[in-house]
Short mmCIF file of C-alpha atoms in Angstrom, two decimals:
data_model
loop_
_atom_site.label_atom_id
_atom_site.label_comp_id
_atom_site.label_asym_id
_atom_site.label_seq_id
_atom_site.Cartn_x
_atom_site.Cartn_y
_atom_site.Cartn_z
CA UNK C 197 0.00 0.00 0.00
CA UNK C 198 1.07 3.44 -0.50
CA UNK C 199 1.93 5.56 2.26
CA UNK C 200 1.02 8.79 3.18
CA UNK C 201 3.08 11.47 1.95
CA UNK C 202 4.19 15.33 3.89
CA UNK C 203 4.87 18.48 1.69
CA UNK C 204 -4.89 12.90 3.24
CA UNK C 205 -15.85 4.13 -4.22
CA UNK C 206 -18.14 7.59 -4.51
CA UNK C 207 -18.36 9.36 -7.71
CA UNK C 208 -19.26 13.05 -7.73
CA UNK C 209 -20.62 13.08 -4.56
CA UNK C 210 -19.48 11.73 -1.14
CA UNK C 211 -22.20 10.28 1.14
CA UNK C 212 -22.37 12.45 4.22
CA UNK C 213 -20.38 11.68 7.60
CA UNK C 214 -22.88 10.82 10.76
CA UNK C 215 -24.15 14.27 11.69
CA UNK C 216 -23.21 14.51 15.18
CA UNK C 217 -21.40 17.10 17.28
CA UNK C 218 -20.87 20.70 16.16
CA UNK C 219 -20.52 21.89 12.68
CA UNK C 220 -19.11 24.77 10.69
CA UNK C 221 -19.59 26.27 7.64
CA UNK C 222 -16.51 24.61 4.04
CA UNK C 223 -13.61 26.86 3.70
CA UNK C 224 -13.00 26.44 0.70
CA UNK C 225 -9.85 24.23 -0.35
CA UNK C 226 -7.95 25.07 -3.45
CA UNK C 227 -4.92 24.22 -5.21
CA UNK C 228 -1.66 24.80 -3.52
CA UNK C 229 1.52 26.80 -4.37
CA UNK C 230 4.89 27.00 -2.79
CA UNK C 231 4.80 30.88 -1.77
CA UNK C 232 6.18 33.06 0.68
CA UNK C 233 4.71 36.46 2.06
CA UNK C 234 5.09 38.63 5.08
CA UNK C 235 2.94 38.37 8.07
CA UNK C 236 3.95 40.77 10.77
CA UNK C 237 7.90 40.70 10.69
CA UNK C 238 8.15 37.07 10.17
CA UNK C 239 7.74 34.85 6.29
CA UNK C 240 5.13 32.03 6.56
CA UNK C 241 6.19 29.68 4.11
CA UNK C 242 3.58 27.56 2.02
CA UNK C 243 0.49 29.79 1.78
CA UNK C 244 -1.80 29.05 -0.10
CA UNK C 245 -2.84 31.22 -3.61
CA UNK C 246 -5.31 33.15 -1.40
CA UNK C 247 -2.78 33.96 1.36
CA UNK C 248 -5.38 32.79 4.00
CA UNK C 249 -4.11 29.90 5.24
CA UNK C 250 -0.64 28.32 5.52
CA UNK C 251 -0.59 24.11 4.26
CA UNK C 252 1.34 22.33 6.47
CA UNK C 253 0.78 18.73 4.87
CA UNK C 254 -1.46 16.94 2.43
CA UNK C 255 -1.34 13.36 1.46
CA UNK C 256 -2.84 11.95 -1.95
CA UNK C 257 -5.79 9.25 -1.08
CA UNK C 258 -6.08 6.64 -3.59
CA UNK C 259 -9.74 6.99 -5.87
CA UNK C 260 -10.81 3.59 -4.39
CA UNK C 261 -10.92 4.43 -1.20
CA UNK C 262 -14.47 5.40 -0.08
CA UNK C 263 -14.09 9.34 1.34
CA UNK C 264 -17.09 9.10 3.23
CA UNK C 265 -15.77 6.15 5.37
CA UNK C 266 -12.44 7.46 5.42
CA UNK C 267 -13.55 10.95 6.88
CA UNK C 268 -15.90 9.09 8.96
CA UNK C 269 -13.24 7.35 11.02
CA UNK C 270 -10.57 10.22 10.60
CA UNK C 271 -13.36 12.44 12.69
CA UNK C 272 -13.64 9.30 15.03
CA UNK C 273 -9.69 9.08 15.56
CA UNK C 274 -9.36 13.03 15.76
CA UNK C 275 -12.57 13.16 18.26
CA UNK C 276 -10.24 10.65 20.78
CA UNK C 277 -7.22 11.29 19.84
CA UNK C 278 -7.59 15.49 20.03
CA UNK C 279 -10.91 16.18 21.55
CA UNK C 280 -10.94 13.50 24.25
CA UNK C 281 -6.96 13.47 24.84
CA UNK C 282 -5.47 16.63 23.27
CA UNK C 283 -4.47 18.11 26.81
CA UNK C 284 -2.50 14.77 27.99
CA UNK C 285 -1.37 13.74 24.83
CA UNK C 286 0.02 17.34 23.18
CA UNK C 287 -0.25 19.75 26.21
CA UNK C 288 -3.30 21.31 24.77
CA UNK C 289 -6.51 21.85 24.83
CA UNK C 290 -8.82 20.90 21.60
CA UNK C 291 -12.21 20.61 20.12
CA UNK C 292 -12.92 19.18 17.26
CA UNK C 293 -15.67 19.98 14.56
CA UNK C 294 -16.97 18.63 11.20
CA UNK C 295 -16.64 20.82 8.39
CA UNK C 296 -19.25 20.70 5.71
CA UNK C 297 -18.23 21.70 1.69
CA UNK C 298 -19.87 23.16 -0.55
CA UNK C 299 -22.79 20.23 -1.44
CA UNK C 300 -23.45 20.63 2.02
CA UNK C 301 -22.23 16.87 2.87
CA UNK C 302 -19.00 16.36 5.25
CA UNK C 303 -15.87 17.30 3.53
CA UNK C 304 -13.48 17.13 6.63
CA UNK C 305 -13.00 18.26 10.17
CA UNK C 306 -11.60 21.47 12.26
CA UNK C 307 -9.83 21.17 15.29
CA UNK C 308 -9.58 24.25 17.71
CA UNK C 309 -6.36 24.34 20.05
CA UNK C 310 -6.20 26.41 22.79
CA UNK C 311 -3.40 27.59 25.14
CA UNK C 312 -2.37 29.77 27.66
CA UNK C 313 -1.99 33.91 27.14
CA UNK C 314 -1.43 35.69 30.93
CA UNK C 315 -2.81 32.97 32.94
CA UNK C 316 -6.44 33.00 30.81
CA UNK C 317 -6.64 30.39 28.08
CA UNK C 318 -7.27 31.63 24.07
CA UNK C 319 -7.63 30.17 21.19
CA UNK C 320 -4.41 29.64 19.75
CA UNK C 321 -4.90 27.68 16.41
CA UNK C 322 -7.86 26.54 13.93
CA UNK C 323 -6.73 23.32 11.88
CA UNK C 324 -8.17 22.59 9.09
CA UNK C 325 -8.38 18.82 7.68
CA UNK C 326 -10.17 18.28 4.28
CA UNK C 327 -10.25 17.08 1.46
CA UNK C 328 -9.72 19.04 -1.43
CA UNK C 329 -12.54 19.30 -4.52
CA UNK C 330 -10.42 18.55 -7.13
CA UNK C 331 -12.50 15.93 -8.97
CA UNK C 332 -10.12 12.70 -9.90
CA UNK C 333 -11.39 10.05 -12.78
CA UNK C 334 -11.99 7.04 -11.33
CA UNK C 335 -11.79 3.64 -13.18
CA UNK C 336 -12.70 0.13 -12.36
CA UNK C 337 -11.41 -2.17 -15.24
CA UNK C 338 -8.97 -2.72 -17.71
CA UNK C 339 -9.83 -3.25 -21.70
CA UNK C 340 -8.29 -2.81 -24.68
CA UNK C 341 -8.19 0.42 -27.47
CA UNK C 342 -8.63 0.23 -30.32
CA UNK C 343 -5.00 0.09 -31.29
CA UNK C 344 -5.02 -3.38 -28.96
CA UNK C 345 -3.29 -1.54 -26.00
CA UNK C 346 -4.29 -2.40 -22.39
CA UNK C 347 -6.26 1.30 -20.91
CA UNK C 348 -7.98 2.45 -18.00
CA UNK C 349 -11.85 2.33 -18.58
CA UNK C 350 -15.13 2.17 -16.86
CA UNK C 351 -17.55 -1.43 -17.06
CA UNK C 352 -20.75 1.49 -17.65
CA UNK C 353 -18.43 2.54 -20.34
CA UNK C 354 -18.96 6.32 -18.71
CA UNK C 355 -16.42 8.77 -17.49
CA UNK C 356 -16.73 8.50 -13.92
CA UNK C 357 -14.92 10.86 -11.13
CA UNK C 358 -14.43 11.14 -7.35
CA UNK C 359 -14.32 14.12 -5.15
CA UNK C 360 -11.35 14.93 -3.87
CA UNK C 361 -7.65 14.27 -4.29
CA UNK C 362 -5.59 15.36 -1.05
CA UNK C 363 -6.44 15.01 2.13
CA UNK C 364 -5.23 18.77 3.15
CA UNK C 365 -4.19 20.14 7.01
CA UNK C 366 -4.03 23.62 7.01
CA UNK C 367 -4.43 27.01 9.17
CA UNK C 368 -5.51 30.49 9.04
CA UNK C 369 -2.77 33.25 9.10
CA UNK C 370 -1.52 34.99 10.52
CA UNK C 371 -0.24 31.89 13.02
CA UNK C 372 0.79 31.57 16.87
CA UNK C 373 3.88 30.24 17.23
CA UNK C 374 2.71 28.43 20.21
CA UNK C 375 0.95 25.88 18.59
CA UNK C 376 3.60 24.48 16.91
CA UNK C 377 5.06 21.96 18.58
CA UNK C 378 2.10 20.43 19.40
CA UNK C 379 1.17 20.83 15.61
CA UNK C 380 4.01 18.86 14.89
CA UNK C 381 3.18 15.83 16.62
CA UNK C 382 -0.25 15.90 15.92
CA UNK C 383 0.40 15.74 11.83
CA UNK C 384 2.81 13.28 12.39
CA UNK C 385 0.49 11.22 14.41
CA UNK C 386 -2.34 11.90 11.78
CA UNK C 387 -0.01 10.56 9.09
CA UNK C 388 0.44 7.11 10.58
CA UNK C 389 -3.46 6.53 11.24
CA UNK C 390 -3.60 6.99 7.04
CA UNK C 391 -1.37 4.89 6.93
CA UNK C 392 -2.89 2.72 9.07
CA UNK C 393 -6.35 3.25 7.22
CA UNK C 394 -4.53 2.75 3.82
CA UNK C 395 -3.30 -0.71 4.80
CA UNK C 396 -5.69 -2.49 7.41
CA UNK C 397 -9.00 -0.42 6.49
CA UNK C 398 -8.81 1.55 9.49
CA UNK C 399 -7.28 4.53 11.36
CA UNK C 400 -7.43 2.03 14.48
CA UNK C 401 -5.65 -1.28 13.39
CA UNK C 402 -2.42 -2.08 14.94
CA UNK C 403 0.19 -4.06 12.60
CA UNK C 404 0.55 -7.49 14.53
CA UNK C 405 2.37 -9.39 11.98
#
């Protein structure tokens, strides 16, 4: 299986995450470009075209993996992993919401950190975890052209697509410095649950082999 990579079968539309616990309205997620710009005296590296939000990681997830069952149990590992244990586990405080896109269906999670600012606690960091909306072709068979090579095609004999490329962390700018370390350790724990989900089917399973 492929792993997860640093810089996360439905066609057109992803069938909708449980609906429980709070929501918030998409931010959109576009295409990203390896920029630099100001923000206060300091250069945030990675922002995105819109200069919003800095990317801090995105991994490609394979077309046949379903993204309403993978955001389902990526909302289910970030609910216990952040919500229930962010304060023991990263030294912060977190809550985590679902995020819905565009459609109006699921199309990722936010997770609010909070820390310390003279003794009275603040929020310190909004991250972002979606999917993007680029729409990727999806195909389920092999057959042969007309010139009698071996090509990707459909069994309805249809172009078909899914929703969603990169599973994309993110956050608003300008940033607090604070959250960073814990950011790091969260997005590197984050990476092995995909991987986890990529090669036992969930964010849970533990490699016993």
């Amino acid at each position: 299986m492929a792993s997860a990579a640093l810089s996360a079968p439905n066609f057109v539309r992803a069938a909708p995450v449980g609906r429980v616990g709070a929501r918030r309205a998409a931010r959109p997620v576009r295409g990203v470009v390896a920029v630099r710009a100001e923000t206060g005296e300091k250069q945030v590296a990675g922002l995105t075209p819109c200069g919003k939000y800095q990317e801090l990681c995105k991994a490609e997830i394979p077309t046949k993996i379903p993204r309403h069952d993978f955001l389902k149990q990526m909302y289910r590992y970030m609910v216990i992993s952040f919500g229930d244990n962010g304060l023991a586990s990263y030294g912060k405080r977190m809550e985590v919401e679902l995020v819905d896109g565009e459609d109006g269906l699921t199309n990722g999670m936010c997770v609010s950190m909070y820390g310390l600012k003279d003794s009275a606690e603040v929020l310190i960091c909004e991250l972002y975890c979606e999917m993007d909306t680029e729409m990727v072709p999806s195909y389920d068979t092999l057959m042969p052209s007309q010139d009698g090579e071996i090509i990707k095609s459909n069994r309805s004999g249809k172009d078909e697509f899914v929703k969603g490329r990169f599973f994309v962390i993110r956050r608003p700018v300008p940033i607090d410095e604070s959250a960073n370390p814990a950011l790091k350790q969260m997005i590197k724990d984050m990476t092995l649950a995909i991987n986890k989900y990529y090669a036992f089917g969930s964010c849970f399973s533990e490699d016993d082999t």
